[in-house]
PDB file of C-alpha atoms and ligand atoms in Angstrom:
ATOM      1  CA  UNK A   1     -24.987  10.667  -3.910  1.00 55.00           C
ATOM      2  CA  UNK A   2     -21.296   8.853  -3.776  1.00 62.00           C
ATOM      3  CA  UNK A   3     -21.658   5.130  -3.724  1.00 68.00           C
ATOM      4  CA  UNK A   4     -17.743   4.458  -4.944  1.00 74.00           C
ATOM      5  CA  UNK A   5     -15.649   4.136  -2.117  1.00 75.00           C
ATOM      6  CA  UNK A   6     -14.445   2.004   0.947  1.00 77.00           C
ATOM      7  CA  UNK A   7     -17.828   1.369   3.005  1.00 78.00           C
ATOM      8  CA  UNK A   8     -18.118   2.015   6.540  1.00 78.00           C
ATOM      9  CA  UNK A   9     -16.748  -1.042   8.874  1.00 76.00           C
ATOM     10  CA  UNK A  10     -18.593  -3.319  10.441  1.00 80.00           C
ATOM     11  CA  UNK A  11     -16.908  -2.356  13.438  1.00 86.00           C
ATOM     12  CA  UNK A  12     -13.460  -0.255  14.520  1.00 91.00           C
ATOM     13  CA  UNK A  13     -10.783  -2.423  14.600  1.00 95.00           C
ATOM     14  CA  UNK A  14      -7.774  -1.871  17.006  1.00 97.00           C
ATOM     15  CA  UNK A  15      -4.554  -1.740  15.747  1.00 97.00           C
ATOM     16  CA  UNK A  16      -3.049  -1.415  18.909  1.00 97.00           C
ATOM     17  CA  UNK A  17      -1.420  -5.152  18.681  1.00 96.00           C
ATOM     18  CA  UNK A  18      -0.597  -5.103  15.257  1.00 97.00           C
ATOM     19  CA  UNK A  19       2.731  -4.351  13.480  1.00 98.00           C
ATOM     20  CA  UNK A  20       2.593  -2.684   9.731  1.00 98.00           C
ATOM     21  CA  UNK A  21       5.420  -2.900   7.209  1.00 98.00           C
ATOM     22  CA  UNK A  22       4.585   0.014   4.229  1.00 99.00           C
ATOM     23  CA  UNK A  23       7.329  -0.468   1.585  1.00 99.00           C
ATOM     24  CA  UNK A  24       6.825   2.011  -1.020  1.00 98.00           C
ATOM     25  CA  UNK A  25       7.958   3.232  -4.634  1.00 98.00           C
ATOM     26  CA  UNK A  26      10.480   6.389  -4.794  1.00 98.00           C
ATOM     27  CA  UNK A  27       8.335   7.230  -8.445  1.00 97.00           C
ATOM     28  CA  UNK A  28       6.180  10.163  -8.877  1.00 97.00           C
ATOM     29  CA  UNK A  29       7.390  11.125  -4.972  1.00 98.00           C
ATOM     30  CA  UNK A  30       4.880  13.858  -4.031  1.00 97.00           C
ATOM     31  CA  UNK A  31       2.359  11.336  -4.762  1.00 97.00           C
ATOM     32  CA  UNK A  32       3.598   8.590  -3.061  1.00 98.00           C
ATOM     33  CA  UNK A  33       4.655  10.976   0.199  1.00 98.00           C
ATOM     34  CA  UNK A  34       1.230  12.432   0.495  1.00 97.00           C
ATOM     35  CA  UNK A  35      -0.447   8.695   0.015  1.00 98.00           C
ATOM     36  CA  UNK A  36       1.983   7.364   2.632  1.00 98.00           C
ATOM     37  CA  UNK A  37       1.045   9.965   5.062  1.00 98.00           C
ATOM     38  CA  UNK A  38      -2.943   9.275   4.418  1.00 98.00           C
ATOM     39  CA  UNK A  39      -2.116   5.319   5.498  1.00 98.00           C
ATOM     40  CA  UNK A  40       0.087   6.561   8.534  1.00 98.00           C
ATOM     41  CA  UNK A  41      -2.641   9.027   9.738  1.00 98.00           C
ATOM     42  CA  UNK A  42      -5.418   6.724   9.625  1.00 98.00           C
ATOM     43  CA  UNK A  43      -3.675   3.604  11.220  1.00 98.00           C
ATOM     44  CA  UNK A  44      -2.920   5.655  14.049  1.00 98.00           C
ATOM     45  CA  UNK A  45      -6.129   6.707  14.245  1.00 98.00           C
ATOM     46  CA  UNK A  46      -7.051   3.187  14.787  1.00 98.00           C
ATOM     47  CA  UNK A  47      -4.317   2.954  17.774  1.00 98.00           C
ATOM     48  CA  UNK A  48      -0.924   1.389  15.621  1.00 98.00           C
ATOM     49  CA  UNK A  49       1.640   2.388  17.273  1.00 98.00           C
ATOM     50  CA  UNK A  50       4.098   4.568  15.596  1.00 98.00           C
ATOM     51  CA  UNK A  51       7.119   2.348  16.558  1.00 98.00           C
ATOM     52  CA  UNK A  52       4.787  -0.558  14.852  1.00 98.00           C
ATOM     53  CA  UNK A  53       4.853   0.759  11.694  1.00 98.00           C
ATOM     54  CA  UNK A  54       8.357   0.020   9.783  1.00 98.00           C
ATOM     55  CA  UNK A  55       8.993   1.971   6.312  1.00 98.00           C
ATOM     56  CA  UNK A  56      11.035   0.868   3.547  1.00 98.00           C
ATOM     57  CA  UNK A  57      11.363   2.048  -0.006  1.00 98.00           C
ATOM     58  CA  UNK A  58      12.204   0.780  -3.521  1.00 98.00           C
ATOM     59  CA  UNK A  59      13.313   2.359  -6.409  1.00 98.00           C
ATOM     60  CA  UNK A  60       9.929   1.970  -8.388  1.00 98.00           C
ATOM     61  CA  UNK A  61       6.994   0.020  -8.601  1.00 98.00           C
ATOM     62  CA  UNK A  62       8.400  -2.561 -10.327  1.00 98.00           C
ATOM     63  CA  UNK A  63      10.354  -3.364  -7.846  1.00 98.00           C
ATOM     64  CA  UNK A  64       7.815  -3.774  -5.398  1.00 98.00           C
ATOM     65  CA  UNK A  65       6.512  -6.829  -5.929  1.00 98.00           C
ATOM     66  CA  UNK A  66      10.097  -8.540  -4.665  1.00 98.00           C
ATOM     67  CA  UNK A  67      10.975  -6.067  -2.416  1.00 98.00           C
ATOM     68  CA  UNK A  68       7.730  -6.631  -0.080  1.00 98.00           C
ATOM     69  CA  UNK A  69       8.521 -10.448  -0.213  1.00 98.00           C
ATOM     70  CA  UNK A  70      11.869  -9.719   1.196  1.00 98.00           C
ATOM     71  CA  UNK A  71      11.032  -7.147   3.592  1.00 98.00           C
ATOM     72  CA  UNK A  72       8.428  -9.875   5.163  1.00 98.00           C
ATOM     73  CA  UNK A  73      11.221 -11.971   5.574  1.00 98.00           C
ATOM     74  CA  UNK A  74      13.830  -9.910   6.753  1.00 98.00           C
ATOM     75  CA  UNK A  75      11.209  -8.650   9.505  1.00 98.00           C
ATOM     76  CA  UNK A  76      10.606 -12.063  10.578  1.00 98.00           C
ATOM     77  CA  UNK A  77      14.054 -13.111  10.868  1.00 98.00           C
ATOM     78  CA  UNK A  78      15.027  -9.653  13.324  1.00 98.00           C
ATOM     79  CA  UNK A  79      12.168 -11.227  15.339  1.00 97.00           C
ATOM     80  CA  UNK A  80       9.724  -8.756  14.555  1.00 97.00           C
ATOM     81  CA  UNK A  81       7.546  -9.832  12.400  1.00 97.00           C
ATOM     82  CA  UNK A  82       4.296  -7.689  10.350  1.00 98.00           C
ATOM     83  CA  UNK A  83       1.291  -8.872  10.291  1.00 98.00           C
ATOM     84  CA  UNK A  84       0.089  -6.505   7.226  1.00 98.00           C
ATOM     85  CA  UNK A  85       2.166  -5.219   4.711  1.00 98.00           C
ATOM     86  CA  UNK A  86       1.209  -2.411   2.045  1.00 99.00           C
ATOM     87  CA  UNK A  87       3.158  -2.178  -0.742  1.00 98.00           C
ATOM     88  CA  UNK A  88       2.225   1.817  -2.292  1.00 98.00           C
ATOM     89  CA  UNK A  89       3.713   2.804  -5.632  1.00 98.00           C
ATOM     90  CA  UNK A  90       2.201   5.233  -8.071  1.00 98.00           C
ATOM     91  CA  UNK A  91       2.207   4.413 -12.340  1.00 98.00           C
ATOM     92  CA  UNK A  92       1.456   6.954 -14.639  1.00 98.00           C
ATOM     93  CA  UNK A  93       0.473   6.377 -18.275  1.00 97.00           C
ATOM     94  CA  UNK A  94       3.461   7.491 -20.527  1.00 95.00           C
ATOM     95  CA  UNK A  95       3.681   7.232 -24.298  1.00 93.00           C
ATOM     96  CA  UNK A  96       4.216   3.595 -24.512  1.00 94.00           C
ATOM     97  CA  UNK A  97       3.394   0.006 -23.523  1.00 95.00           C
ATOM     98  CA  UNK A  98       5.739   0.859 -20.148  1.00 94.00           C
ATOM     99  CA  UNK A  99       2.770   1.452 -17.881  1.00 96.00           C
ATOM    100  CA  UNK A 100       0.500  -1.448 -19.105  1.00 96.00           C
ATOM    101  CA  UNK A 101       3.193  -3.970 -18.827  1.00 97.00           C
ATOM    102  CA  UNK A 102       4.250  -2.745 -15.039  1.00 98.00           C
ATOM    103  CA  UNK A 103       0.745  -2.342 -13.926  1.00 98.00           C
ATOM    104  CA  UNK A 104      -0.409  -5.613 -14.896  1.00 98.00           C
ATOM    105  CA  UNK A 105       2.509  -7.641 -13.678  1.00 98.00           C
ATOM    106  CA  UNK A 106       3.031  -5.977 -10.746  1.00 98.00           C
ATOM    107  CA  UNK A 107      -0.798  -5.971  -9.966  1.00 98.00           C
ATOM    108  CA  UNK A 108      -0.193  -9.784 -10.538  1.00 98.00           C
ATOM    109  CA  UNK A 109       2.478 -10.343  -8.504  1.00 98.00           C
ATOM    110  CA  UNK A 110       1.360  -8.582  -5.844  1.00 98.00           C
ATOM    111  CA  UNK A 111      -1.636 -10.839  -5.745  1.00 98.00           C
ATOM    112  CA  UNK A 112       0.338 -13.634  -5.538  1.00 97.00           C
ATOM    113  CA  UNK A 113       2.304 -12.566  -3.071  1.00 98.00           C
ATOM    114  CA  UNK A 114      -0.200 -12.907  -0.450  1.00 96.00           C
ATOM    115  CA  UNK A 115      -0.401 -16.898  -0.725  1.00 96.00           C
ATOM    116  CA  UNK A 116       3.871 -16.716  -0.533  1.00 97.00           C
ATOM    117  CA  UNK A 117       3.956 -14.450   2.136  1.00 97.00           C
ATOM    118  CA  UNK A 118       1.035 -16.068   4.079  1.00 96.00           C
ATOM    119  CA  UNK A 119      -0.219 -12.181   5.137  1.00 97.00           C
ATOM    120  CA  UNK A 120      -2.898  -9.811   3.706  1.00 97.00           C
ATOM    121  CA  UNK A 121      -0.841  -7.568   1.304  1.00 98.00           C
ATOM    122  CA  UNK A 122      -3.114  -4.334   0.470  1.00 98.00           C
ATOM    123  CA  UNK A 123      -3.257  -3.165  -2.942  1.00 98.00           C
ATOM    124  CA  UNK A 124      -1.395   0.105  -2.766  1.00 98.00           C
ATOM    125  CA  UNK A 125      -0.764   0.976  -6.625  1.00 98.00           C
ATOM    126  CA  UNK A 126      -2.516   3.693  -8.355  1.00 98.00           C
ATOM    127  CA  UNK A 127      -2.569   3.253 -11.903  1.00 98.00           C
ATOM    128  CA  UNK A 128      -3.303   6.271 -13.349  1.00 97.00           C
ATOM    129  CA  UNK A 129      -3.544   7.923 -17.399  1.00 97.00           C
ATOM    130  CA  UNK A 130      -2.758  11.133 -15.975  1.00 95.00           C
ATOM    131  CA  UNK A 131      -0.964  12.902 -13.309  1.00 95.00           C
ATOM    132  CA  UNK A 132      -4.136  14.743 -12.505  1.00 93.00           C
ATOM    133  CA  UNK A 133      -5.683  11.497 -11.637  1.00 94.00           C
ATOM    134  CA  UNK A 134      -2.892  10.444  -9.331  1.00 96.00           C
ATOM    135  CA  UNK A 135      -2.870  14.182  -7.593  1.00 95.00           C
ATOM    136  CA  UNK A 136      -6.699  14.157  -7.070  1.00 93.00           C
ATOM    137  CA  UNK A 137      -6.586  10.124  -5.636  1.00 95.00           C
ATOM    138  CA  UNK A 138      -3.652  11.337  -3.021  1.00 96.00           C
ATOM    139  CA  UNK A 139      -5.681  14.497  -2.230  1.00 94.00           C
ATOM    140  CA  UNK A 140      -3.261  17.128  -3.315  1.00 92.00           C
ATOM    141  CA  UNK A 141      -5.082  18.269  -6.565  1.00 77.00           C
ATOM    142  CA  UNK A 142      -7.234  21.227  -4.962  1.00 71.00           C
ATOM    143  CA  UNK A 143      -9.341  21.828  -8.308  1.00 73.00           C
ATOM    144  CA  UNK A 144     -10.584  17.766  -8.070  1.00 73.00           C
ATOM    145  CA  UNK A 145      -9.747  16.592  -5.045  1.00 73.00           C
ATOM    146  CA  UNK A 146     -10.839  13.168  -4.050  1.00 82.00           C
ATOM    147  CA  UNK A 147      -9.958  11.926  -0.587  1.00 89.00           C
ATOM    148  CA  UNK A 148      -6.440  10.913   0.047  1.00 95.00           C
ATOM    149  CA  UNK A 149      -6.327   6.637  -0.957  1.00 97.00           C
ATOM    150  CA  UNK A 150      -3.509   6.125   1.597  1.00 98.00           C
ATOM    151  CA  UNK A 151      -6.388   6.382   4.003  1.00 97.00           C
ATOM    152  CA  UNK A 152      -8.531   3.172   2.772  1.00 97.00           C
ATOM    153  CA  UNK A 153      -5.028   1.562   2.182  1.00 98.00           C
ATOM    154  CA  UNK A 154      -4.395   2.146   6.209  1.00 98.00           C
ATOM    155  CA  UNK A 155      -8.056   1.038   7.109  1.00 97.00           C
ATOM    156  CA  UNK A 156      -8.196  -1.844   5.072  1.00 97.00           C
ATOM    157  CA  UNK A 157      -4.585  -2.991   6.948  1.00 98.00           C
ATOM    158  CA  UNK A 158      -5.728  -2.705  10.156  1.00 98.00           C
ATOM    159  CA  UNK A 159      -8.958  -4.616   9.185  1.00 97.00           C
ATOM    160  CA  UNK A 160      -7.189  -7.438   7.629  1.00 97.00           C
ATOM    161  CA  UNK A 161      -4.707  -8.368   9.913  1.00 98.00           C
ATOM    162  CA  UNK A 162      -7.030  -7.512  13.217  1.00 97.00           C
ATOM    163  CA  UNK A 163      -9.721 -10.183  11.409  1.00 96.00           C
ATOM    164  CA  UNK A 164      -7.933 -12.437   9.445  1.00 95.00           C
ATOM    165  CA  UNK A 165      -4.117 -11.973  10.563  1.00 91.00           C
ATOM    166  CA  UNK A 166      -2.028 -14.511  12.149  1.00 88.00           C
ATOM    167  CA  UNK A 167      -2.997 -14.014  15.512  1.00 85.00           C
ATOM    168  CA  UNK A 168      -6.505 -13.074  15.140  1.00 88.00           C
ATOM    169  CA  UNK A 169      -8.036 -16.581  15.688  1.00 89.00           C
TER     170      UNK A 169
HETATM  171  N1  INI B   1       7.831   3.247 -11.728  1.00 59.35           N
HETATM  172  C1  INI B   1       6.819   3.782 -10.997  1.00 59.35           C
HETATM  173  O1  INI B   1       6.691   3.458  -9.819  1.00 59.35           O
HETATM  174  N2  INI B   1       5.957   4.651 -11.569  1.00 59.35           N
HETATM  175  C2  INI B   1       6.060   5.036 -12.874  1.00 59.35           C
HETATM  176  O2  INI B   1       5.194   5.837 -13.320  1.00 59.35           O
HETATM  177  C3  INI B   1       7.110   4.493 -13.661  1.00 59.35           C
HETATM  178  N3  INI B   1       7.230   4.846 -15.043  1.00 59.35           N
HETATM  179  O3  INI B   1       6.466   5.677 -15.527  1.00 59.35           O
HETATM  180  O4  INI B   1       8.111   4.339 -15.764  1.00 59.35           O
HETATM  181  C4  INI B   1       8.000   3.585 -13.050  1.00 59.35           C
HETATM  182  N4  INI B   1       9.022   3.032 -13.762  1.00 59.35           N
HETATM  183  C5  INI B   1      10.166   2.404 -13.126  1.00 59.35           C
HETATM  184  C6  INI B   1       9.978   0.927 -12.864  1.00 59.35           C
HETATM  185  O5  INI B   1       8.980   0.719 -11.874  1.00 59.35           O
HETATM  186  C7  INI B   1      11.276   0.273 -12.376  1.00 59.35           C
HETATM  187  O6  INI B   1      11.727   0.911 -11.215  1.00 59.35           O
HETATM  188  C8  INI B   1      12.395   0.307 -13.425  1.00 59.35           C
HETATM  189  O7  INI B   1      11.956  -0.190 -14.661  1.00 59.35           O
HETATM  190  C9  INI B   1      13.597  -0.549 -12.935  1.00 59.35           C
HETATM  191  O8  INI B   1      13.231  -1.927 -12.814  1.00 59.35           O
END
Protein backbone atom coordinates (compact mmCIF):
# COMPACT_ATOMS: atom_id res chain seq x y z
CA UNK A 1 0.00 0.00 0.00
CA UNK A 2 1.24 3.82 -0.88
CA UNK A 3 1.17 5.97 2.18
CA UNK A 4 3.73 8.83 0.56
CA UNK A 5 1.84 11.34 -1.05
CA UNK A 6 -0.53 14.45 -0.78
CA UNK A 7 -3.64 13.06 1.34
CA UNK A 8 -7.06 13.46 0.29
CA UNK A 9 -8.67 17.08 1.31
CA UNK A 10 -10.72 17.68 3.85
CA UNK A 11 -12.95 19.13 1.47
CA UNK A 12 -12.80 20.54 -2.46
CA UNK A 13 -11.86 23.86 -2.45
CA UNK A 14 -13.05 26.34 -5.20
CA UNK A 15 -10.73 28.17 -7.00
CA UNK A 16 -13.16 29.95 -8.82
CA UNK A 17 -12.26 33.44 -6.90
CA UNK A 18 -8.77 33.00 -6.73
CA UNK A 19 -5.95 34.36 -8.96
CA UNK A 20 -2.55 32.10 -9.38
CA UNK A 21 0.82 33.51 -10.41
CA UNK A 22 3.22 30.19 -11.52
CA UNK A 23 6.68 31.67 -12.27
CA UNK A 24 8.86 28.97 -13.33
CA UNK A 25 12.60 27.94 -14.20
CA UNK A 26 13.56 27.66 -18.12
CA UNK A 27 16.18 24.53 -16.71
CA UNK A 28 15.73 21.00 -17.55
CA UNK A 29 12.48 22.37 -19.83
CA UNK A 30 10.63 19.11 -20.59
CA UNK A 31 10.49 18.73 -16.98
CA UNK A 32 9.43 21.86 -15.98
CA UNK A 33 6.68 22.03 -19.12
CA UNK A 34 5.15 18.75 -18.22
CA UNK A 35 5.11 19.82 -14.23
CA UNK A 36 3.57 23.16 -15.24
CA UNK A 37 0.89 21.53 -17.16
CA UNK A 38 0.09 18.95 -14.07
CA UNK A 39 -0.50 22.39 -11.77
CA UNK A 40 -2.59 24.04 -14.69
CA UNK A 41 -4.76 20.87 -15.17
CA UNK A 42 -5.57 20.35 -11.69
CA UNK A 43 -6.35 24.05 -10.69
CA UNK A 44 -8.79 24.09 -13.31
CA UNK A 45 -10.14 21.19 -12.20
CA UNK A 46 -10.87 22.96 -9.05
CA UNK A 47 -12.68 25.91 -11.16
CA UNK A 48 -9.42 28.70 -11.58
CA UNK A 49 -10.08 30.36 -14.25
CA UNK A 50 -7.71 30.22 -17.06
CA UNK A 51 -7.47 34.07 -17.40
CA UNK A 52 -6.61 33.78 -13.40
CA UNK A 53 -3.68 32.06 -13.80
CA UNK A 54 -0.63 34.47 -14.97
CA UNK A 55 2.78 32.66 -16.13
CA UNK A 56 6.13 34.02 -15.96
CA UNK A 57 9.53 32.46 -16.33
CA UNK A 58 13.15 32.85 -15.14
CA UNK A 59 16.19 31.78 -16.42
CA UNK A 60 16.85 29.06 -13.66
CA UNK A 61 16.06 28.17 -10.33
CA UNK A 62 18.25 30.32 -8.86
CA UNK A 63 16.65 32.94 -9.94
CA UNK A 64 13.48 32.11 -8.59
CA UNK A 65 13.60 33.00 -5.35
CA UNK A 66 13.74 37.01 -6.48
CA UNK A 67 11.88 36.69 -9.37
CA UNK A 68 8.56 35.43 -7.45
CA UNK A 69 9.08 38.41 -4.98
CA UNK A 70 8.93 40.72 -7.87
CA UNK A 71 6.32 39.17 -9.82
CA UNK A 72 4.01 39.53 -6.48
CA UNK A 73 4.68 42.98 -6.65
CA UNK A 74 4.44 43.85 -10.06
CA UNK A 75 0.90 41.98 -10.00
CA UNK A 76 -0.21 44.06 -7.25
CA UNK A 77 0.77 47.26 -8.60
CA UNK A 78 -1.28 46.44 -12.35
CA UNK A 79 -4.13 46.01 -9.82
CA UNK A 80 -4.34 42.46 -10.07
CA UNK A 81 -3.07 40.98 -7.47
CA UNK A 82 -2.37 36.70 -6.71
CA UNK A 83 -3.35 35.31 -3.96
CA UNK A 84 -0.98 32.05 -4.41
CA UNK A 85 2.07 31.97 -6.14
CA UNK A 86 4.13 28.71 -7.16
CA UNK A 87 7.42 29.14 -7.94
CA UNK A 88 8.42 25.46 -10.11
CA UNK A 89 12.04 24.91 -11.08
CA UNK A 90 13.71 21.57 -11.52
CA UNK A 91 17.73 20.86 -10.01
CA UNK A 92 19.53 18.03 -11.03
CA UNK A 93 22.60 16.65 -9.23
CA UNK A 94 25.73 17.40 -11.44
CA UNK A 95 29.34 16.63 -10.59
CA UNK A 96 29.84 19.28 -8.09
CA UNK A 97 28.73 21.29 -5.04
CA UNK A 98 26.38 23.38 -7.82
CA UNK A 99 23.19 21.56 -6.94
CA UNK A 100 23.61 21.45 -3.08
CA UNK A 101 24.39 25.06 -2.85
CA UNK A 102 21.19 26.12 -5.21
CA UNK A 103 18.89 23.70 -3.62
CA UNK A 104 19.48 24.70 -0.21
CA UNK A 105 19.44 28.43 -0.68
CA UNK A 106 16.84 28.58 -2.88
CA UNK A 107 14.75 26.09 -0.72
CA UNK A 108 15.61 28.80 1.95
CA UNK A 109 14.68 31.64 0.33
CA UNK A 110 11.74 30.49 -0.89
CA UNK A 111 10.65 29.84 2.65
CA UNK A 112 11.24 33.10 3.54
CA UNK A 113 9.61 34.52 1.02
CA UNK A 114 6.28 33.73 2.26
CA UNK A 115 6.58 36.07 5.50
CA UNK A 116 7.91 39.04 2.72
CA UNK A 117 5.38 38.42 0.38
CA UNK A 118 2.58 37.95 2.99
CA UNK A 119 1.03 34.87 0.56
CA UNK A 120 1.34 31.03 0.67
CA UNK A 121 4.25 30.35 -1.80
CA UNK A 122 4.13 26.42 -2.73
CA UNK A 123 7.23 24.58 -2.83
CA UNK A 124 7.63 23.85 -6.50
CA UNK A 125 11.43 22.62 -6.75
CA UNK A 126 12.35 19.13 -7.41
CA UNK A 127 15.65 18.35 -6.31
CA UNK A 128 16.65 15.47 -7.87
CA UNK A 129 20.30 13.06 -8.15
CA UNK A 130 19.16 11.97 -11.39
CA UNK A 131 17.25 12.88 -14.39
CA UNK A 132 15.32 9.68 -14.03
CA UNK A 133 14.05 10.92 -10.78
CA UNK A 134 12.92 14.25 -12.15
CA UNK A 135 11.19 12.37 -15.39
CA UNK A 136 9.35 9.82 -13.15
CA UNK A 137 8.17 12.90 -10.42
CA UNK A 138 6.73 14.97 -13.68
CA UNK A 139 5.18 11.73 -15.03
CA UNK A 140 6.97 11.44 -18.29
CA UNK A 141 9.33 8.47 -17.39
CA UNK A 142 6.98 5.51 -18.67
CA UNK A 143 9.34 2.66 -17.16
CA UNK A 144 8.79 4.45 -13.34
CA UNK A 145 6.30 6.68 -13.58
CA UNK A 146 5.08 8.39 -10.50
CA UNK A 147 2.20 10.82 -10.80
CA UNK A 148 2.89 14.15 -12.29
CA UNK A 149 3.99 16.68 -8.88
CA UNK A 150 2.62 19.75 -10.73
CA UNK A 151 -0.66 18.25 -9.67
CA UNK A 152 -0.17 18.43 -5.65
CA UNK A 153 1.67 21.78 -6.43
CA UNK A 154 -1.88 23.02 -8.10
CA UNK A 155 -3.99 21.39 -5.21
CA UNK A 156 -2.05 22.55 -2.49
CA UNK A 157 -2.49 26.40 -4.20
CA UNK A 158 -5.90 26.33 -4.39
CA UNK A 159 -6.08 24.99 -0.76
CA UNK A 160 -3.92 27.60 0.65
CA UNK A 161 -5.14 30.62 -0.62
CA UNK A 162 -9.08 29.39 -0.55
CA UNK A 163 -8.27 28.67 3.51
CA UNK A 164 -5.73 30.81 4.56
CA UNK A 165 -5.43 33.55 1.65
CA UNK A 166 -6.09 37.12 1.99
CA UNK A 167 -9.60 37.09 1.51
CA UNK A 168 -10.52 33.89 3.00
CA UNK A 169 -11.47 35.21 6.50
N1 LIG B 1 19.19 25.78 -12.67
C1 LIG B 1 18.13 24.93 -12.61
O1 LIG B 1 16.99 25.39 -12.53
N2 LIG B 1 18.33 23.59 -12.64
C2 LIG B 1 19.57 23.04 -12.72
O2 LIG B 1 19.66 21.78 -12.72
C3 LIG B 1 20.70 23.91 -12.78
N3 LIG B 1 22.02 23.36 -12.84
O3 LIG B 1 22.18 22.15 -12.91
O4 LIG B 1 23.02 24.11 -12.84
C4 LIG B 1 20.47 25.30 -12.76
N4 LIG B 1 21.52 26.17 -12.81
C5 LIG B 1 21.35 27.57 -13.15
C6 LIG B 1 21.08 28.46 -11.96
O5 LIG B 1 19.81 28.18 -11.40
C7 LIG B 1 21.10 29.95 -12.35
O6 LIG B 1 20.16 30.19 -13.36
C8 LIG B 1 22.48 30.41 -12.84
O7 LIG B 1 23.49 30.06 -11.94
C9 LIG B 1 22.48 31.96 -13.02
O8 LIG B 1 22.27 32.62 -11.76
Amino acid sequence: MAVKGLGKPDQVYDGSKIRVGIIHARWNRVIIDALVKGAIERMASLGVEEKNIIIETVPGSYELPWGTKRFVDRQAKLGEPLDVVIPIGVLIKGSTMHFEYISDSTTHALMNLQEKVDMPVIFGLLTCMTEEQALARAGIDEAHSMHNHGEDWGAAAVEMAVKFGKNAF
